[in-house]
XYZ file of C-alpha atoms in Angstrom:
274
model
C -54.938 31.009 -137.740
C -52.023 32.949 -139.216
C -50.386 31.492 -142.616
C -47.411 30.345 -140.021
C -49.067 28.983 -138.594
C -50.724 26.595 -140.395
C -47.207 26.484 -141.566
C -46.114 25.465 -139.079
C -45.501 21.744 -139.085
C -43.517 21.788 -142.524
C -41.317 24.015 -140.989
C -40.800 22.028 -138.462
C -39.683 18.757 -140.591
C -36.964 21.723 -142.404
C -35.211 22.752 -139.535
C -32.234 20.658 -138.814
C -31.356 18.186 -136.718
C -27.627 18.619 -135.881
C -24.936 21.273 -137.476
C -25.185 20.647 -140.393
C -21.225 21.127 -141.167
C -20.661 18.266 -139.311
C -23.126 16.134 -140.960
C -21.304 16.324 -143.611
C -17.989 15.267 -142.702
C -17.089 11.466 -143.773
C -14.961 10.084 -140.567
C -12.427 7.146 -142.066
C -15.003 4.782 -140.747
C -17.266 6.125 -142.757
C -14.864 5.452 -145.732
C -14.722 1.735 -144.616
C -18.907 2.167 -144.342
C -19.064 3.439 -148.449
C -16.241 0.549 -149.217
C -18.765 -2.356 -148.105
C -21.668 -0.606 -150.068
C -19.185 -0.008 -153.451
C -18.474 -4.140 -152.794
C -21.710 -5.020 -152.573
C -22.527 -3.148 -155.601
C -19.395 -4.710 -157.546
C -20.847 -8.366 -156.326
C -24.238 -7.625 -157.365
C -23.334 -6.056 -161.016
C -19.980 -9.469 -161.349
C -23.146 -11.491 -161.372
C -25.122 -9.313 -163.381
C -22.441 -8.906 -166.689
C -21.832 -13.788 -166.281
C -26.416 -13.271 -166.393
C -25.926 -10.460 -169.361
C -22.452 -12.061 -170.882
C -23.928 -16.148 -171.250
C -27.180 -15.135 -172.324
C -26.036 -13.335 -175.155
C -22.864 -16.312 -176.578
C -25.662 -19.671 -176.144
C -28.717 -18.064 -176.476
C -30.712 -17.803 -174.075
C -29.757 -20.314 -171.625
C -27.947 -19.801 -169.071
C -25.069 -22.126 -166.465
C -23.863 -20.100 -162.648
C -20.053 -20.223 -163.337
C -18.025 -20.864 -160.108
C -15.415 -18.197 -160.996
C -17.788 -15.416 -160.771
C -19.892 -17.137 -158.216
C -16.105 -16.901 -156.277
C -15.806 -13.175 -157.586
C -18.137 -11.591 -155.990
C -18.168 -13.709 -152.781
C -14.566 -12.443 -152.807
C -16.241 -8.966 -152.835
C -18.365 -9.968 -150.196
C -16.286 -11.282 -147.936
C -14.094 -7.385 -148.413
C -17.148 -5.740 -147.313
C -17.735 -7.608 -144.626
C -14.235 -6.857 -143.042
C -15.131 -3.127 -144.164
C -18.225 -3.823 -141.443
C -16.498 -5.491 -139.792
C -13.838 -2.714 -138.732
C -15.883 0.839 -139.157
C -17.652 0.230 -134.499
C -14.097 0.178 -134.349
C -11.881 2.702 -136.030
C -15.754 4.631 -135.163
C -14.750 4.165 -131.487
C -10.941 4.853 -131.594
C -11.075 7.641 -133.969
C -13.869 9.489 -134.738
C -17.411 8.480 -135.802
C -19.627 11.637 -137.927
C -23.213 12.396 -138.327
C -24.424 10.337 -139.533
C -22.228 7.505 -139.596
C -24.585 4.668 -137.901
C -27.657 5.877 -141.068
C -24.662 5.155 -143.573
C -23.186 1.680 -142.454
C -27.037 0.188 -142.213
C -27.150 1.325 -145.929
C -24.482 -0.359 -146.688
C -25.582 -3.233 -144.576
C -28.879 -3.716 -147.093
C -26.527 -3.379 -149.607
C -23.375 -5.906 -149.577
C -25.400 -8.031 -147.317
C -29.113 -8.040 -148.338
C -28.884 -7.207 -151.549
C -26.504 -8.401 -153.087
C -27.399 -11.708 -151.399
C -30.729 -11.854 -152.241
C -29.833 -11.290 -156.402
C -27.058 -14.006 -155.758
C -30.474 -16.402 -154.863
C -31.591 -15.408 -158.160
C -28.615 -16.045 -160.018
C -27.919 -19.442 -158.949
C -31.849 -20.797 -159.363
C -33.873 -18.388 -161.812
C -32.606 -20.067 -164.896
C -33.198 -23.897 -163.104
C -36.143 -25.768 -163.931
C -35.977 -27.595 -161.524
C -37.848 -24.907 -158.733
C -40.391 -21.858 -160.448
C -39.143 -19.350 -160.780
C -41.494 -17.404 -158.111
C -40.063 -19.267 -155.576
C -36.717 -18.494 -156.209
C -37.793 -14.712 -156.109
C -40.130 -15.617 -152.787
C -36.920 -16.492 -150.868
C -34.946 -14.418 -151.920
C -37.283 -11.619 -151.479
C -37.539 -13.044 -147.797
C -34.194 -13.005 -147.285
C -33.372 -8.758 -148.400
C -36.870 -7.356 -145.790
C -34.924 -10.328 -142.846
C -31.773 -7.567 -143.661
C -34.405 -4.325 -144.108
C -36.159 -5.244 -140.620
C -33.280 -6.825 -138.451
C -31.433 -4.253 -139.270
C -34.193 -1.311 -137.891
C -34.808 -3.758 -135.534
C -30.823 -2.383 -134.409
C -31.342 0.809 -134.234
C -34.516 0.918 -131.814
C -34.424 -2.078 -129.956
C -30.979 -3.049 -127.461
C -30.100 -6.367 -125.337
C -30.247 -6.545 -122.194
C -26.390 -8.220 -122.204
C -25.776 -6.053 -125.060
C -25.331 -8.764 -127.524
C -26.983 -9.222 -131.218
C -30.836 -10.291 -131.250
C -30.659 -12.476 -134.016
C -28.511 -13.654 -136.951
C -26.695 -10.560 -137.312
C -26.367 -9.721 -141.138
C -23.556 -10.798 -142.363
C -23.534 -13.787 -140.675
C -26.717 -14.201 -142.811
C -25.265 -12.891 -145.695
C -22.406 -15.603 -145.432
C -25.100 -18.672 -144.191
C -27.057 -17.597 -147.465
C -23.979 -18.038 -149.377
C -22.902 -21.421 -148.057
C -26.472 -22.918 -148.908
C -25.507 -20.992 -152.680
C -22.748 -23.267 -152.935
C -23.149 -26.201 -151.448
C -26.964 -27.077 -152.971
C -28.535 -27.815 -155.896
C -31.261 -25.520 -156.402
C -34.858 -27.176 -154.719
C -37.114 -26.783 -152.850
C -35.609 -28.210 -149.358
C -33.083 -25.715 -150.635
C -35.326 -22.445 -151.172
C -36.914 -23.908 -146.850
C -33.265 -23.224 -145.772
C -32.626 -19.847 -146.860
C -35.900 -19.030 -145.666
C -34.542 -20.330 -142.311
C -31.415 -18.397 -142.267
C -34.227 -15.429 -143.187
C -36.147 -16.485 -140.104
C -33.031 -16.359 -138.103
C -32.326 -13.207 -138.955
C -35.223 -11.054 -137.598
C -36.098 -13.627 -134.582
C -35.610 -12.891 -131.196
C -31.543 -15.783 -130.315
C -29.371 -14.155 -129.470
C -26.193 -13.884 -130.534
C -22.095 -13.077 -128.759
C -20.965 -9.502 -130.706
C -17.964 -9.865 -131.999
C -14.982 -7.691 -129.568
C -12.033 -9.442 -128.334
C -10.546 -12.240 -128.871
C -13.634 -13.342 -131.416
C -13.318 -10.400 -133.857
C -10.221 -11.807 -134.419
C -11.722 -15.181 -134.302
C -14.075 -13.055 -137.026
C -11.483 -11.842 -139.099
C -9.496 -14.604 -139.645
C -12.456 -16.907 -140.405
C -13.094 -14.566 -143.529
C -9.317 -14.480 -144.221
C -9.647 -18.543 -144.367
C -12.257 -18.427 -147.071
C -10.360 -15.834 -149.292
C -7.718 -17.841 -148.996
C -10.421 -20.907 -149.790
C -12.252 -19.128 -152.890
C -8.945 -18.231 -153.580
C -7.805 -21.727 -154.936
C -11.381 -22.587 -155.563
C -10.974 -20.175 -159.417
C -7.370 -20.901 -159.380
C -8.008 -24.968 -159.366
C -11.620 -26.001 -159.299
C -11.303 -29.570 -159.826
C -9.433 -29.337 -156.338
C -10.044 -26.356 -155.168
C -13.769 -27.903 -154.984
C -13.171 -29.513 -151.384
C -12.030 -27.198 -149.900
C -14.912 -23.983 -150.165
C -17.453 -27.360 -149.674
C -15.834 -27.860 -146.229
C -15.826 -23.611 -144.969
C -19.153 -23.616 -146.345
C -20.540 -26.144 -144.138
C -18.966 -24.626 -141.180
C -20.847 -21.378 -141.813
C -24.147 -23.571 -141.586
C -22.925 -25.753 -138.710
C -21.696 -22.356 -136.522
C -24.837 -20.780 -137.576
C -27.161 -23.286 -136.352
C -24.651 -24.410 -133.875
C -25.177 -21.004 -132.051
C -29.232 -20.476 -131.188
C -28.353 -23.861 -129.414
C -25.647 -22.784 -127.013
C -27.483 -20.304 -125.714
C -30.819 -22.131 -125.400
C -28.700 -24.376 -123.024
C -26.933 -21.470 -122.327
C -30.226 -19.824 -120.869
C -31.285 -24.128 -119.611
C -28.974 -23.657 -117.176
C -28.748 -19.895 -116.044
C -33.075 -20.822 -114.521
C -32.262 -24.117 -113.559
C -29.459 -22.140 -111.500
C -31.712 -19.467 -110.440
C -34.165 -21.196 -109.216
C -31.138 -23.964 -107.241
C -30.806 -20.708 -105.413
C -34.642 -19.265 -104.671
C -34.943 -23.043 -103.513
């Protein structure tokens, strides 16, 4: 055996798998993916800054400030808008060689790590639930998001729909729980339920055509609610709670609708066969 033969496996690993020059060219869709990642990073920074400032001023006591949460959520909604449009831009213009990877990595930051960190800020400074239980719920959201994205890259459904709750919707559902409820074992169970939906086999329809327009409109309405919440906390509390409740209702209703739809399909197939 020659030295070249012995090191052949290393040489194979180092071989480029495509045009190296093209791999470094970013497309317009990639810019949206990077914007999504930056929004997720900034949301984490806003939440961390709120905790650091209060802990320094109040001598170790921390109470989440709504305005900081609202700013972080607006950033995540902007990231969700970038995520909604990067695929459309890639199909309309040009996709780079690393577009899909950039999209998934950005989603991990904005819709995996950022909501998990928000859970820690929301429940980690209260005596109502143990800190380890809060960490476990946050870790479940992060792990479920990573698994969801990895499976999305490997598994394609026959219908072309998403298998499991899409990670942006999962993140918005976690945020809705944070906005609606105080930290408790029941609210942490709800967070774990969202994590389970992300890795489940329940199919969710892809936002295409009119559905994509509805999703974009829904994001803009939520941004407006958050703006009212920040500018007018006393009166703005109701619209944000309505929006969060509708988000949770939507996520819960889709699996039930798909269940009834598949049951109708099976009945129709049995009727035709008999």
